[in-house]
Amino acid sequence: MRIVFPDSSVKEYEAGTTGLQIAGDISPGLARNALIIRFNGELMDLTRPLCDDGKIEILTFRDEEGKKALRHSCSHLMASAVQKLYPGTRLGIGPSIEGGYYYDFDIPDFPGISAFEDITAEMKRQVKEDISFIRKEMSFEDAVALFEDSGEKYKLELLEELRDAGESISVYSNGEFMDLCRGPHVPSTGCMKHFELLSTAGAYWRGDEKNEMLTRIYGTVFDSSKNLKEHILLLEEARKRDHRKLGPELGLFKIGGDGGPGLVYWLPAGTIVREELENHWKKAHVKEGYQLVSTPHIAPVELWKTSEHYYYYKDNMYFLDIDKGEYALKPMNCPGHIIIYKNSKRSYRELPMRLAELGMVYRYEKSGVLHGLMRVRGFTVDDGHIFCTEDQIVEEIQKVVRFALYFLKIFDFGYRIELSLMDPSDPDHYAGNPEEWKKVEPALKNALDEMGEDYRTVQGEAAFYGPKIDIKMKDALGRFWQGPTIQFDFNIPQRFDLTYVGNDGQEHRVFMVHRALYGSVERFIGNLIEHYAGNLPGWLAPHQVVILPITESQLERAEEVENIFTDLDIRCTLDGKNETVGYRIREAETGKVPFMLIIGEREAASGRVSLRIHGEGDKGSMELDEAIEIVMAGCRRPELP
RNA sequence: GCCCACGUAGCUCAGUCGGUAGAGCGCGUCCUUGGUAAGGACGAGGUCAGCGGUUCAAUCCCGCUCGUGGGCUCCA
């Protein structure tokens, strides 16, 4: 048979040759690293005999599919160990995921995380034994009989679905362990020397909270101990940067406890960070042609009925009775901005009208989903609503995307743009006039294309009320977070009958865009803390400069210097505590204060200062003006767009 | 909300096989006047998350509630 390689070279092999043999024919190194193959576009086991001509790709851990196969195989290895150690364990599913894999089990009397030691030991034993993964295809009936015998009720449920979908059934075994599985798998358990069990959690069968809760065990596996170690270090680094740890440590905020779960209390230092972010945001928005507005935290329930939030968002809203009427705490700012838009009859001359507000919203979130600043019950949306004509759409979208990227650049975030469009097979699911969708979706696409930005189009991910552009931001550890979001809304203009008078003297339906750049100020600060590992850029640092007189005799000079910096709008504190300089430096370092000015006898006499920079160390003695210049540069607020 | 784990001083954590508790840091006072990541002494701080139950006796055992964490689901 003729085998074509990715570089288009061709080689003849006897029918029945396996991918592994072909890999070995190329180089022993490749045979060692090979995990699976892609043959004529189909992923297959290395050990599957090939019979026809075709294109082959030999996949290793470097290939996304190879990585997935290894991780998925490791989930089988882990399942095998669990089932051996805990007889009666029934299997759920065990896929590979970003960064590793998991397997869901129904384990009778599972001891929890303490079982990891035993499971790991058993897995290691099986790795050493180098047990082959064996694929077997069978009829639906045979498979049912097999899993009925072993009482695998979840697998039987999956089987039913496979049959309904008309898929062929395959089963993989490694030693005594056997699992319903499409594959492919790596050749043997010996490929998984570098694995680690990570954590355990409850998970509903099939993700449905009406189903029983299974025990999920997370693990990961790599191709080398070096890569595994790196990954574990990354996880540790992420733990160290956890904003829930750093935030309270740095005196930024306090969440929950007596203050109520999911509610954030900003301490003085954290309030400074917030105010800086918000002030910059306001200045930038004014410059970009937004008008700042402010709306109440509560509004009559009728308003939420008109906006329909009352009907589809009720479970997340808080209600209160006032006089004879029912009110709701606002879960979103839009209706408030609508009231402002409708305050007078609008002319096309006023468009685009861009309203913006740092609006605090309240949403009921289930207790289990609350998570530090990332998921709270009261938060500040940096909301903006753009009302415009059809002709203005492309330009407005580009303006917002550029504005969003400007904000990400300030903080050195990477990004990825996603364009979410409607599911064309289900047009009834969406609000608004289908004609409008047909106009706006290509407009969004054009806007992005014209800008030359890379983006991914996701069909069917649009909100029911409109298509959207989501920007995911990538932090210093390479993790992606929900970033700016720009959403079209066909629903609200219709529900509230939002119009403008065109130059033809006729009323027209206005187009409306929601957008948030920080998303939630709270969550964004959480992201910043983790992104910078708590070392916020100078302009955001709650304490920018600490002045440290070495002895009491330099107090007077220290106060002079403090006043100079304070007059320059630098947040400066004098630490004249009765402690050694070493102690006070340590305190400033752990407090992540960017600049320290040490003033001893020599400096006081000469009018100089000794500068120390956080994380860098002693910069030596210098003229005060020189130090001022360095500090000012380090604390400069970002340029406006 | 659900499954699992956890809750001891402001923080990080010991401890009590049931007899009402301890360290370090931090805080206060004093001594020390110091040169680039912890000077010393003394002291104050706890209804051992809350409420019930078992017991002669509960911080410890049991139950419930609240809170926190890991996930599921959801989401800015």
XYZ file of C-alpha atoms (C1' of nucleotides) in Angstrom:
717
model
C 0.000 0.000 0.000
C 1.080 3.581 -0.670
C 1.561 5.756 2.381
C 1.834 9.525 1.930
C 3.638 11.537 4.615
C 2.871 15.133 5.625
C 5.851 16.358 3.550
C 4.164 14.644 0.537
C 6.837 11.964 0.278
C 5.481 8.515 -0.526
C 6.546 5.110 0.634
C 5.319 1.566 -0.047
C 4.426 -0.712 2.851
C 2.937 -4.144 3.048
C -0.754 -4.174 3.919
C -1.224 -4.756 7.646
C 1.673 -2.569 8.674
C 0.874 -0.503 11.796
C 1.483 3.177 12.452
C 4.010 2.206 15.082
C 6.011 0.181 12.555
C 5.940 3.056 10.102
C 7.116 5.430 12.822
C 9.939 3.025 13.623
C 10.845 2.922 9.963
C 11.336 6.699 10.036
C 13.287 6.872 13.270
C 13.477 5.028 16.592
C 12.992 8.389 18.323
C 9.686 8.948 16.584
C 8.555 5.417 17.442
C 9.338 6.182 21.085
C 7.407 9.468 21.107
C 4.557 8.460 18.836
C 1.185 8.241 20.594
C -1.455 7.897 17.868
C -1.800 8.476 14.145
C -4.103 10.413 11.905
C -4.793 8.246 8.860
C -6.810 9.737 6.017
C -8.090 12.289 8.502
C -9.164 9.725 11.089
C -7.460 9.403 14.466
C -6.363 5.837 15.149
C -4.350 3.689 17.496
C -0.712 3.238 16.591
C -1.196 -0.500 16.769
C -4.059 -0.668 14.270
C -2.979 -2.532 11.112
C -3.411 -0.328 8.027
C -4.745 -1.932 4.872
C -5.345 0.833 2.365
C -3.378 3.557 0.713
C -3.518 6.786 2.582
C -2.099 9.857 4.166
C -0.471 9.355 7.535
C 0.456 11.763 10.285
C 2.245 10.410 13.315
C 1.134 12.357 16.365
C 3.159 12.915 19.529
C 2.557 14.871 22.708
C 3.389 18.042 20.806
C 0.249 17.619 18.730
C -2.978 18.665 20.371
C -4.619 15.359 19.410
C -1.677 13.349 20.694
C -1.802 15.190 23.994
C -5.516 14.496 24.250
C -5.035 10.786 23.526
C -2.380 10.487 26.221
C -4.524 12.288 28.768
C -7.611 10.348 27.907
C -5.607 7.118 28.128
C -4.409 8.183 31.549
C -8.014 8.571 32.651
C -8.483 4.879 31.754
C -5.358 3.994 33.688
C -6.670 5.883 36.701
C -10.104 4.274 36.352
C -8.451 0.892 36.244
C -6.619 1.608 39.508
C -9.745 3.001 41.176
C -11.859 0.043 40.169
C -9.241 -2.375 41.429
C -8.863 -0.617 44.796
C -12.572 0.084 45.257
C -14.541 -2.877 43.945
C -18.096 -1.985 43.033
C -17.020 1.329 41.522
C -19.144 2.247 38.538
C -17.777 4.327 35.734
C -19.095 7.598 34.419
C -17.013 9.295 31.750
C -13.322 10.182 31.615
C -12.349 12.751 29.007
C -9.209 14.780 28.502
C -9.537 18.457 29.324
C -7.416 21.569 29.115
C -4.359 20.811 31.235
C -5.192 17.195 32.040
C -8.106 14.845 32.384
C -10.757 13.655 34.803
C -12.849 10.590 35.394
C -16.259 10.517 37.074
C -16.934 7.547 39.334
C -19.638 6.234 41.547
C -17.341 4.899 44.278
C -18.897 3.256 47.316
C -17.277 4.561 50.540
C -14.688 6.699 48.793
C -12.227 7.989 51.409
C -11.541 11.223 49.517
C -8.234 12.782 48.721
C -6.447 10.463 51.139
C -6.966 7.729 48.546
C -4.639 9.483 46.103
C -1.577 7.776 47.533
C -3.002 4.292 46.962
C -4.408 5.135 43.537
C -1.108 6.664 42.451
C 0.807 3.618 43.646
C -1.468 1.264 41.737
C -1.239 3.414 38.617
C 2.548 3.407 38.852
C 2.517 -0.344 39.183
C 0.465 -0.645 35.987
C 2.726 1.832 34.186
C 5.676 -0.349 35.072
C 3.873 -3.414 33.855
C 3.407 -1.651 30.507
C -0.025 -3.092 29.775
C -1.276 -2.780 26.194
C -4.489 -0.968 25.314
C -6.557 -3.324 23.212
C -9.375 -2.180 20.980
C -12.335 -4.382 20.292
C -15.281 -3.573 18.082
C -18.506 -5.318 18.900
C -22.193 -5.311 18.227
C -24.531 -3.229 20.331
C -26.023 -6.391 21.865
C -22.668 -7.807 22.859
C -21.679 -4.515 24.422
C -24.936 -4.342 26.390
C -24.401 -7.869 27.652
C -20.862 -6.990 28.665
C -21.792 -3.899 30.665
C -24.897 -5.469 32.145
C -22.686 -8.205 33.560
C -20.496 -5.685 35.275
C -23.420 -3.513 36.421
C -22.164 -0.426 34.633
C -25.456 1.438 34.512
C -23.974 4.701 33.308
C -22.226 2.981 30.432
C -25.510 1.319 29.467
C -27.097 4.758 29.317
C -24.325 5.926 26.997
C -24.720 2.826 24.878
C -28.397 3.582 24.282
C -27.423 6.972 22.946
C -24.735 5.525 20.711
C -27.234 3.132 19.262
C -29.743 5.917 18.657
C -27.016 7.869 16.913
C -26.176 4.785 14.870
C -22.534 4.772 15.904
C -20.369 1.687 15.928
C -19.392 0.390 19.329
C -15.822 -0.050 20.437
C -14.410 -1.145 23.758
C -10.886 -0.665 25.029
C -9.208 -2.742 27.665
C -5.979 -2.401 29.558
C -5.410 -5.547 31.577
C -8.567 -6.479 33.477
C -10.018 -3.017 33.047
C -12.433 -2.428 30.226
C -14.289 0.653 29.094
C -16.682 1.757 26.421
C -14.621 4.131 24.359
C -14.274 5.557 20.882
C -10.498 5.894 21.274
C -7.899 6.291 20.087
C -5.525 5.313 22.855
C -1.795 5.263 23.230
C -0.247 1.785 22.772
C 0.272 0.922 26.436
C 0.242 2.133 30.024
C 4.012 2.531 29.859
C 3.473 5.823 27.984
C 2.112 7.441 31.123
C 5.088 7.613 33.414
C 4.673 11.316 34.178
C 1.232 11.675 35.700
C -0.125 13.298 38.818
C -3.510 13.224 40.552
C -4.633 16.763 41.253
C -7.950 17.057 43.024
C -11.333 15.568 43.620
C -14.800 17.075 43.404
C -18.454 16.197 43.078
C -19.989 16.325 39.620
C -23.489 15.513 38.441
C -23.849 12.655 36.036
C -24.044 14.303 32.629
C -23.812 17.728 34.281
C -27.474 17.700 35.227
C -28.295 18.631 38.793
C -31.286 16.313 38.746
C -28.938 13.364 38.348
C -26.858 11.680 41.008
C -23.597 13.217 42.092
C -20.491 11.313 41.111
C -16.975 11.621 42.438
C -14.726 13.318 39.936
C -10.974 12.858 40.162
C -8.774 15.274 38.241
C -5.295 14.394 37.104
C -2.787 15.315 34.503
C -0.095 13.593 32.483
C 2.810 14.833 30.418
C 5.395 13.405 28.082
C 8.317 14.177 30.360
C 8.940 14.759 34.032
C 10.276 18.185 33.138
C 6.990 19.245 31.550
C 4.996 17.720 34.382
C 7.063 19.601 36.927
C 6.637 22.834 35.004
C 2.902 22.349 34.976
C 2.794 21.629 38.714
C 4.912 24.734 39.328
C 2.471 26.757 37.243
C -0.412 25.487 39.366
C 1.526 26.409 42.497
C 2.292 29.849 41.100
C -1.409 30.320 40.394
C -2.198 29.358 43.985
C 0.361 31.857 45.257
C -1.218 34.581 43.155
C -4.747 33.763 44.244
C -6.457 37.130 44.683
C -8.432 35.731 47.604
C -5.159 35.312 49.459
C -3.313 38.405 48.197
C -6.283 40.780 48.430
C -6.802 40.509 52.174
C -3.032 40.253 52.736
C -2.478 43.574 51.003
C -5.436 45.100 52.814
C -7.455 45.560 49.626
C -10.810 43.996 50.439
C -12.805 41.672 52.594
C -15.512 39.419 51.228
C -18.306 37.556 52.891
C -18.246 36.444 56.510
C -20.307 38.780 58.700
C -20.635 41.113 55.737
C -22.730 38.549 53.912
C -21.628 35.965 51.373
C -20.647 37.317 47.985
C -20.563 40.943 49.161
C -17.348 42.921 48.861
C -16.055 45.431 51.403
C -13.329 47.598 49.931
C -10.718 48.558 52.509
C -8.913 51.894 52.185
C -6.060 50.471 50.101
C -8.418 48.600 47.799
C -10.588 51.667 47.424
C -7.580 53.527 46.034
C -7.083 50.837 43.383
C -10.756 50.998 42.486
C -10.854 54.769 42.308
C -7.772 54.893 40.094
C -9.282 52.347 37.725
C -12.605 54.121 37.709
C -11.145 57.598 37.259
C -9.068 56.480 34.345
C -12.068 54.739 32.898
C -14.193 57.881 33.203
C -11.586 60.141 31.622
C -11.031 57.712 28.779
C -14.768 57.393 28.156
C -15.329 61.121 28.077
C -12.504 61.406 25.589
C -14.065 58.657 23.466
C -17.295 60.595 23.238
C -19.296 58.905 25.988
C -21.609 60.839 28.272
C -21.445 59.717 31.881
C -24.729 59.047 33.616
C -25.838 57.674 36.952
C -28.915 55.622 37.689
C -30.577 54.327 40.884
C -29.918 50.906 42.373
C -33.608 50.073 42.499
C -36.382 50.478 39.998
C -40.091 49.611 39.862
C -40.751 46.054 38.841
C -42.742 47.256 35.793
C -39.526 48.473 34.240
C -38.059 44.981 34.517
C -41.229 43.577 33.037
C -40.936 45.810 30.012
C -37.297 44.805 29.593
C -38.353 41.177 30.121
C -35.670 40.666 32.750
C -38.496 40.018 35.138
C -39.513 36.960 33.154
C -36.245 35.316 32.294
C -33.930 36.676 34.992
C -36.291 36.666 37.984
C -34.463 33.922 39.859
C -31.358 36.081 39.956
C -33.072 39.244 41.156
C -33.775 40.706 44.586
C -37.177 42.230 45.195
C -38.491 44.685 47.751
C -41.810 46.292 48.591
C -41.993 50.068 48.720
C -45.259 51.852 49.452
C -47.748 49.902 47.402
C -45.378 48.955 44.656
C -42.891 46.216 44.064
C -39.301 47.199 43.261
C -36.238 45.259 42.256
C -32.538 45.818 42.844
C -31.053 46.319 39.415
C -29.299 43.234 38.003
C -28.307 45.260 34.914
C -27.966 48.892 34.021
C -29.655 48.874 30.634
C -33.184 49.889 31.626
C -31.761 52.879 33.472
C -29.981 54.025 30.368
C -33.130 53.440 28.360
C -35.007 55.840 30.613
C -32.326 58.399 29.958
C -32.497 57.807 26.205
C -36.270 58.145 26.254
C -36.108 61.319 28.299
C -36.649 63.283 25.134
C -37.375 62.720 21.487
C -34.060 61.904 19.846
C -32.815 63.188 16.520
C -30.382 61.454 14.200
C -28.183 64.474 14.889
C -27.657 63.220 18.447
C -26.479 59.798 17.300
C -24.393 57.944 18.008
C -25.326 58.566 21.607
C -22.975 56.784 23.987
C -24.053 56.568 27.617
C -21.740 55.108 30.233
C -21.930 54.363 33.912
C -20.022 52.467 36.546
C -23.193 50.893 37.784
C -23.451 48.663 40.807
C -25.723 45.715 40.130
C -27.000 42.945 42.364
C -27.618 39.401 41.289
C -28.583 36.413 43.343
C -25.975 33.738 42.772
C -26.204 30.275 44.253
C -24.048 30.048 47.353
C -21.835 27.379 45.808
C -20.766 29.486 42.859
C -19.444 32.446 44.847
C -15.729 32.797 44.331
C -13.640 35.656 45.698
C -14.009 38.759 43.547
C -14.680 36.655 40.462
C -18.214 35.715 41.376
C -20.080 37.921 43.824
C -23.635 39.067 44.494
C -23.043 42.790 44.141
C -20.657 44.183 41.570
C -19.922 47.164 39.394
C -20.453 46.851 35.669
C -18.543 49.401 33.609
C -21.558 49.620 31.417
C -21.954 51.522 28.231
C -24.826 51.680 25.780
C -24.468 52.999 22.300
C -27.540 54.117 20.390
C -26.886 54.545 16.711
C -28.218 54.362 13.170
C -27.636 51.451 10.861
C -24.923 53.322 8.940
C -22.999 53.929 12.115
C -22.804 50.303 13.203
C -19.503 49.341 11.613
C -17.683 52.414 12.790
C -19.097 52.213 16.297
C -18.154 48.545 16.596
C -14.623 49.250 15.467
C -14.384 52.145 17.865
C -15.471 49.938 20.764
C -13.175 47.069 19.810
C -10.229 49.466 19.585
C -11.226 51.013 22.897
C -11.420 47.575 24.505
C -8.000 46.605 23.175
C -6.636 49.921 24.455
C -7.704 48.920 27.958
C -6.163 45.452 27.668
C -2.911 46.953 26.451
C -2.683 49.225 29.491
C -2.395 46.134 31.641
C -0.325 44.002 29.269
C -3.049 41.433 28.816
C -2.988 39.275 25.709
C -6.308 38.598 24.025
C -8.404 36.466 21.724
C -11.484 37.746 19.932
C -14.623 35.664 19.466
C -17.508 36.611 17.251
C -20.695 34.883 18.411
C -23.416 34.559 15.813
C -26.888 33.018 15.772
C -27.507 29.371 15.135
C -28.808 29.468 11.544
C -30.694 26.206 12.073
C -32.797 27.682 14.874
C -33.800 31.248 13.901
C -36.962 31.183 16.054
C -34.884 31.132 19.161
C -33.870 34.761 18.673
C -35.560 38.048 19.473
C -35.902 40.918 17.049
C -36.468 41.224 13.370
C -34.586 38.560 11.327
C -33.905 41.238 8.706
C -31.960 43.218 11.288
C -29.890 40.162 12.198
C -29.090 39.731 8.550
C -27.793 43.279 8.412
C -25.896 43.344 11.649
C -24.075 40.003 11.652
C -22.144 40.798 8.458
C -21.551 44.312 9.785
C -19.816 42.882 12.851
C -17.771 40.592 10.639
C -16.817 43.453 8.341
C -15.863 45.619 11.266
C -13.428 42.968 12.506
C -12.129 42.094 9.040
C -11.424 45.722 8.244
C -9.475 46.104 11.454
C -7.279 43.179 10.516
C -7.793 41.524 13.887
C -7.751 37.740 14.104
C -10.933 36.326 15.494
C -12.861 33.120 15.831
C -16.443 32.837 14.676
C -18.726 30.750 16.860
C -22.073 29.884 15.340
C -24.918 29.542 17.790
C -23.213 31.353 20.659
C -25.084 34.628 20.223
C -27.363 35.820 23.005
C -31.036 35.449 22.185
C -31.251 39.230 21.888
C -28.298 39.722 19.569
C -24.873 38.727 18.219
C -21.790 39.683 20.203
C -18.056 40.086 20.202
C -16.298 38.667 23.240
C -12.679 39.354 23.977
C -10.920 36.850 26.213
C -7.916 38.255 27.969
C -4.770 36.263 28.608
C -2.887 36.877 31.828
C 0.764 36.539 32.789
C 0.316 32.807 33.489
C -1.263 32.207 30.089
C -4.750 31.770 31.510
C -7.738 33.192 29.650
C -10.445 35.221 31.379
C -13.677 36.741 30.258
C -12.700 40.219 29.098
C -14.509 42.993 27.255
C -17.840 42.127 25.703
C -19.726 43.990 22.989
C -23.301 42.885 22.447
C -25.930 43.893 19.969
C -29.447 44.125 21.261
C -32.473 43.774 19.005
C -34.799 43.086 21.889
C -34.708 46.177 24.046
C -35.132 48.803 21.291
C -38.243 46.924 20.262
C -39.593 46.320 23.762
C -39.077 49.946 24.774
C -39.909 51.309 21.338
C -36.646 53.226 21.040
C -36.613 55.514 18.057
C -34.959 58.540 16.589
C -36.184 61.011 14.010
C -34.193 60.727 10.799
C -33.381 63.465 8.349
C -36.477 62.342 6.466
C -38.590 63.498 9.381
C -39.710 59.906 10.055
C -39.210 57.861 13.191
C -36.768 54.972 12.874
C -35.872 52.124 15.199
C -32.542 52.852 16.860
C -29.760 50.252 16.955
C -28.358 49.513 20.371
C -25.079 48.053 21.588
C -24.238 47.050 25.165
C -20.598 46.960 26.043
C -18.463 46.485 29.121
C -14.682 46.679 29.030
C -13.639 45.741 32.550
C -16.742 43.568 32.678
C -17.033 43.876 36.409
C -14.666 46.206 38.221
C -14.487 43.695 41.066
C -13.623 40.767 38.848
C -11.199 42.872 36.851
C -9.303 43.807 40.000
C -9.204 40.114 40.896
C -7.691 39.450 37.465
C -5.185 42.264 37.912
C -4.048 40.968 41.283
C -3.373 37.512 39.832
C -1.906 38.881 36.604
C 0.599 41.035 38.484
C 0.968 38.641 41.444
C -0.072 41.565 43.646
C 2.666 43.860 42.298
C 0.291 46.397 40.824
C 1.719 48.985 38.434
C 2.806 52.208 40.134
C -0.271 54.232 39.246
C -2.533 51.641 40.908
C -0.357 50.897 43.930
C -2.203 51.986 47.080
C 1.075 53.131 48.638
C 3.457 54.399 45.997
C 6.310 55.630 48.148
C 7.390 54.858 51.691
C 9.876 57.192 53.311
C 12.131 55.588 55.883
C 14.185 57.841 58.139
C 16.945 55.752 59.651
C 16.746 57.432 63.050
C 14.502 59.980 64.689
C 16.974 62.742 63.859
C 15.982 62.524 60.186
C 12.269 62.804 60.904
C 12.115 66.462 60.034
C 13.785 65.999 56.651
C 11.610 62.952 56.009
C 8.499 65.048 56.565
C 9.781 67.647 54.107
C 10.314 64.972 51.478
C 6.921 63.490 52.224
C 5.278 66.859 51.605
C 7.138 67.287 48.343
C 5.807 63.972 47.052
C 2.324 64.547 48.377
C 2.245 67.876 46.536
C 3.225 65.994 43.378
C 0.096 63.838 43.802
C 2.093 60.792 44.843
C 0.656 58.532 47.537
C 3.457 58.749 50.026
C 3.698 57.536 53.614
C 6.327 58.236 56.211
C 7.261 55.200 58.266
C 9.036 56.550 61.318
C 8.155 53.530 63.420
C 10.541 52.616 66.176
C 11.991 49.648 64.314
C 15.220 48.956 62.469
C 15.472 50.027 58.834
C 15.807 46.377 57.867
C 12.488 45.635 59.493
C 10.702 48.553 57.865
C 12.171 47.732 54.460
C 10.938 44.204 54.813
C 7.506 45.490 55.679
C 7.440 47.759 52.616
C 8.698 44.911 50.412
C 6.082 42.453 51.572
C 3.514 45.234 51.261
C 4.628 45.531 47.609
C 5.238 49.279 47.803
C 6.987 50.189 44.532
C 9.385 52.812 45.908
C 11.252 53.238 49.190
C 13.251 56.328 50.063
C 15.760 55.876 52.861
C 16.977 58.994 54.589
C 19.890 58.714 57.009
C 22.321 61.200 58.446
C 24.268 61.474 55.186
C 21.170 62.103 53.059
C 19.621 64.557 55.483
C 22.823 66.589 55.483
C 23.245 66.584 51.703
C 19.585 66.870 50.655
C 19.892 63.577 48.820
C 17.863 60.369 49.244
C 18.652 56.703 48.920
C 16.200 54.904 46.602
C 15.129 51.315 46.774
C 12.750 49.796 44.219
C 10.431 46.951 45.107
C 11.693 43.660 43.785
C 14.887 45.248 42.469
C 16.680 46.396 45.607
C 18.936 49.275 46.541
C 19.530 51.885 43.811
C 21.916 53.897 45.965
C 22.014 57.540 46.945
C 20.939 60.237 44.488
C 19.740 63.818 44.232
C 16.128 64.207 45.351
C 15.160 65.479 41.880
C 16.499 62.334 40.283
C 14.478 60.185 42.681
C 11.404 62.285 42.012
C 11.802 61.738 38.296
C 12.106 57.961 38.707
C 9.096 57.801 41.011
C 6.962 60.022 38.800
C 7.799 57.921 35.765
C 6.962 54.739 37.667
C 3.641 56.095 38.878
C 2.519 57.801 35.694
C -1.056 57.060 34.761
C -1.596 55.497 31.339
C -2.023 57.764 28.325
C -5.614 58.389 27.347
C -6.689 56.696 24.099
C -28.845 24.684 45.273
C -25.997 19.862 45.085
C -21.426 16.391 46.443
C -16.950 16.433 49.299
C -13.706 18.830 52.792
C -12.867 22.454 56.416
C -14.126 26.272 60.618
C -9.233 27.013 67.456
C -6.563 34.857 68.930
C -6.538 40.108 63.577
C -3.320 36.294 60.394
C -0.847 31.247 59.783
C -1.443 27.022 62.473
C -0.421 23.476 67.036
C -3.392 20.903 70.738
C -7.027 18.293 73.920
C -7.845 9.339 72.975
C -14.081 14.392 76.585
C -11.719 17.480 82.423
C -13.319 25.247 79.441
C -6.461 26.082 75.393
C -0.941 27.170 72.986
C 3.097 28.995 69.289
C 4.869 32.384 65.593
C 3.488 36.794 63.150
C 0.602 41.166 63.971
C -1.078 44.686 67.961
C 0.200 47.773 72.796
C 4.001 49.580 76.315
C 9.062 50.018 77.410
C 14.306 49.423 76.163
C 17.205 50.031 71.856
C 18.807 55.192 67.526
C 19.638 51.441 63.910
C 22.310 52.000 56.684
C 18.808 48.301 52.535
C 14.002 41.791 53.613
C 12.591 40.259 60.812
C 16.940 44.082 67.482
C 15.173 42.878 72.624
C 11.750 42.576 76.963
C 7.017 42.631 78.887
C 1.779 42.688 77.951
C -3.259 42.589 76.025
C -6.224 39.448 72.758
C -10.184 33.327 72.392
C -18.383 31.739 74.358
C -12.264 26.818 70.375
C -18.265 29.603 64.026
C -23.575 29.447 66.160
C -27.597 26.544 68.231
C -29.320 22.001 70.089
C -28.328 16.709 71.772
C -25.428 12.734 74.450
C -22.506 13.031 79.150
C -21.109 14.229 86.008
C -18.360 17.191 82.353
C -18.209 19.028 75.217
C -13.723 23.062 71.807
C -13.293 17.523 71.064
C -18.720 12.781 70.027
C -23.768 13.359 67.304
C -27.475 16.566 64.715
C -28.896 21.133 62.579
C -27.634 26.115 61.005
C -24.159 29.653 59.215
C -19.567 30.556 56.837
C -15.199 29.120 53.821
C -12.741 26.064 50.151
C -12.532 22.226 45.776
C -15.913 21.104 41.931
C -20.883 20.532 39.216
C -24.453 23.885 37.179
C -24.649 29.045 36.181
C -22.142 33.612 35.049
C -19.753 39.947 34.719
